[in-house]
Amino acid sequence: MTPFVALALVAAEGDALLAIDLPAQSVGAGLDRLARQAGEALVARPGDLAGRRSPALRGRMRLSTALARWCAPAGLSCRRIAGGIVVRAIGPMPRATRPRAAATPPPEDPMTGPDVIVSGRRGIGLQGELERSYSASHIDEIELARRPPHSLAEMLSGLPGLWVDTSAGVAANTIRVRGIPLDGYQAIAVQEDGLPVQHDTLPWTDIDQFVRPDLMIESSDYVRGGPSAIFASNAPGGVLNLRTRAPRDQPGGEIRTTVAAYGLIRWEGYATGPVGGGWRLIAGGSVARDPTVRRIASTLGGGQFRVRADHDLVGGGRLTLAVHALDDDTLNISSFPMRYERGRIIPLPGFDPRRGSFLGPELFRLRFAALGERPLGRNNRNRLVTPALAWTRPLAGGVVTVNAHYRASRTERYALSSSGTAFPATQAIADALPRLAAAFPATARVVLRHAEDGSAFVPLPGNDRVIVLNPVAADTRLNEGIVDLSYVHPLEAAGHHDLTLGLYAVGYRWDFRRAVARALLEAREQGRRLDLVAFDSAGHLLGRATDDGLLSTGSTYEAVHSRQHMVALYAADEWQLAPRWRLDWGLRHERAALSATVEQPTLIDGGDPTTLADDRIAVGSGLWDARSKRIGRTAATLALHWRASDRLGAFARATRAMRLPDPGVFRIGGDAPRALTIEQAELGLIWRHGTSGLDATLFASRFPDISLPDLSLDPTTGAVRIGAYQAAARTIGLEVAAGAAPLPGLSLRATVTWQDPRLQSYRITSLTGDTVTVNDLSGRMPRRVPRIMASLSASAVLPGTGVTLDGDLSAMGRRYADDANSLTLPGFALVGLGARLDATETLTLGLRATNLLDRIAIMQGDALGGEIRAGDKDGVVTVRAQQGRVVSLSADWRF
């Protein structure tokens, strides 16, 4: 939770608008009704509420206004914070409401702050922000309204300790946590309301393909390191928990419309209220028409919806039933060519790295030998249905909770994978001549021409290059069931304990099929497909090295049918040793059974004598290999927390985290997949004073044995080869988050991360002829990870105008595109500005510009064949940049 959360959450912009009708009564009864109506938890000491009453309150108003008017007459402070409403006495009971025999309210306990921690722990006792023994960040409703994210990666951007790349598009982005050399979302668990969106990040089935933030997401918490390895699987780096809106007792809702200068139209919203029989319901979602910032030949879009119903159980507890459904097409692009001159990376003529793509009309549809014709230009089509339930109940002095969901998803994922740098057209002709002459002996010359109409290839001024790309079609299905059962019980034994016991179980079936082709294109935006054609001396066409612009209609084919069953037992305790000292510990033991059948590919001849493109086509053979593995590991964490004063808390934590393999490892032919072990240490400091706060964590990680993926191309067939190198790694770093409100209406926030990750025992063996060469990359930095990242944001309310201005600055130091550190990616800084106008009590208008200066921000290099050692062809490299400037206008209407 960030230092300024408690202040930010009371701002009117994020308040629920309620119809209030409270008769004069005890203040506690009225607060309970307000909390239920707003769908908020209520935290208060009984002694603070006893004997206090409030006068009647009626009207339509914000929750914060209602709390102030209801609590002030009773001498109470009632504040909205993350996860609920916190009540405390701010003075003696008013004389008019104090009974004669009432005792003086107990003084405020200096050891318990007014904020409640709702993530990173399962204890039921009140715990203040200064009591936290781990690093955490909170994204509240106001921040989500200020910078509405359209992807999971956008939501994570700016959090300390995270390198986030949003340049791919809406889905299939990549992140890295505290220098951990694991791509995608392999190092963190992503949850919704405490249950994983997806248990594993699987090949071509990434978690962020199924997360679309909209108004139904109210807030989120990100816990880094420490307890994340205990309360979630596959989370050595952290846990991100997205909290959906809870239904309310009173009708209400919100609708937001967003339009962007590039043509985006997006509607999102929700409606909530009682439905009878003690049930409360909320339904909402989003619909989008998205031509995308990148220039592509198709318009994407789709939508999602959620329905959630809550019912309070007799005797305490709650039952929640929910359904989430998703069906949309999303953008995902690969790297592209740019010039590399004296350490600077500049655009190649004909390709704007901020808005361009290769997905032109000639790549809208493509024929794959193994899968038939596919709509490549639709990018990723994701479909998901997830029914879920949550049940909580008091039991024997504790609380038992059951969370469960079943998930069925299907993705048709298309991509244009880069595979090396762009090269001159003359080289393409020279390379093809020997092959064509061998196949067609009368060959006298080779011509490069457009595949669609046979016209000649014409170079652009300053760009005579062509490029080979790998079109990919991947079909994935995932059927998954997850159940998490936990019991939390406080007890007294040599101090106070908050003890948690839990059971987590998952079973899923993952079906995967992928075909890869190879295409020759112009190295420019929406480049056209090219054919290499052989002619004899008389000008007669003899044959082609390509087939309609394809060097191969099927260079690679994979198919896997797999299952995983896993059971985890976990336990954790918060042991208050003394008034200022607490010991937190946790254990998690996981046992998994993995199995898969992997189809053997075979090479066939397509039978067309006029082209070389179908001579070696990879298709399924119908022969399947069975593989299986049982594996188990234990994670453990231990932390000592010291509450130094009423403004300062500190902690030291040691963790041994782990990550079990997923069935996707069987694709590379390994029959003995191994678990990943990570040893972590943290020293943290949390300081609060008035409206200012500071969080600082010094962290160190060690990876005794890690498998680093290596994607490369077979030089003979062009097939994608999937391999891995074993190595060790270590990371040290410091992350800092600070916030302040120096003036009324002004809020400042900043984060800084410094880290020094290093690869160890990392040796690459290559064979050239009969010579074996060993390259030692030990001591190099892992690809993509910067040493320094920083962000700064400011919000200012202009008095008397209803206008709020805000700005953001994010900066990133230089990184390397490859593990060999041969290609340096320059640092950059991006600026965003926004303004919001509260036109009426129910209508807010917003204007926002991202990447205001339209900078070219390079994020990563070539994903295929360039991650170990990046390629450089005559000053041209393959990289990927963030999108350019986007200006959007939004309107929010609350009812």
Short mmCIF file of C-alpha atoms in Angstrom, two decimals, residues 163-165 167 340 343 345 755 757 781-789 811-819 821-829 856-861 879-882:
data_model
loop_
_atom_site.label_atom_id
_atom_site.label_comp_id
_atom_site.label_asym_id
_atom_site.label_seq_id
_atom_site.Cartn_x
_atom_site.Cartn_y
_atom_site.Cartn_z
CA TRP A 163 10.16 -3.63 -15.44
CA VAL A 164 7.02 -3.57 -17.58
CA ASP A 165 6.93 -3.63 -21.37
CA SER A 167 4.91 -2.24 -26.41
CA TYR A 340 21.78 1.66 -35.15
CA GLY A 343 24.84 4.08 -29.98
CA ILE A 345 18.65 3.78 -32.53
CA GLN A 755 19.09 -3.04 -9.20
CA PRO A 757 21.26 -8.33 -11.68
CA MET A 781 23.32 -8.44 -17.07
CA PRO A 782 20.17 -10.35 -18.06
CA ARG A 783 18.52 -9.01 -21.19
CA ARG A 784 16.00 -6.14 -20.94
CA VAL A 785 16.55 -5.39 -17.24
CA PRO A 786 17.63 -1.78 -16.50
CA ARG A 787 19.75 -0.74 -13.54
CA ILE A 788 17.58 2.26 -12.80
CA MET A 789 13.85 2.99 -13.18
CA ALA A 811 12.15 7.13 -16.88
CA MET A 812 14.22 4.04 -17.57
CA GLY A 813 17.97 3.65 -17.81
CA ARG A 814 19.81 1.78 -20.53
CA ARG A 815 19.42 -1.97 -20.90
CA TYR A 816 20.73 -4.69 -23.14
CA ALA A 817 18.73 -6.49 -25.81
CA ASP A 818 20.66 -9.73 -25.25
CA ASP A 819 22.38 -11.73 -22.53
CA ASN A 821 25.22 -7.41 -23.66
CA SER A 822 26.27 -6.70 -27.25
CA LEU A 823 23.35 -4.40 -28.13
CA THR A 824 22.66 -1.48 -25.80
CA LEU A 825 19.13 -0.10 -25.67
CA PRO A 826 19.17 3.61 -24.78
CA GLY A 827 17.37 5.04 -21.78
CA PHE A 828 14.32 7.26 -22.14
CA ALA A 829 11.76 9.37 -20.30
CA ILE A 856 10.75 6.63 -29.38
CA ALA A 857 11.22 4.38 -26.36
CA ILE A 858 12.98 1.09 -27.23
CA MET A 859 11.95 -1.75 -24.93
CA GLN A 860 13.48 -4.98 -26.24
CA GLY A 861 15.20 -6.71 -29.14
CA VAL A 879 13.90 -3.98 -31.73
CA ARG A 880 10.46 -3.00 -30.42
CA ALA A 881 9.35 0.43 -29.20
CA GLN A 882 6.52 1.79 -27.12
#
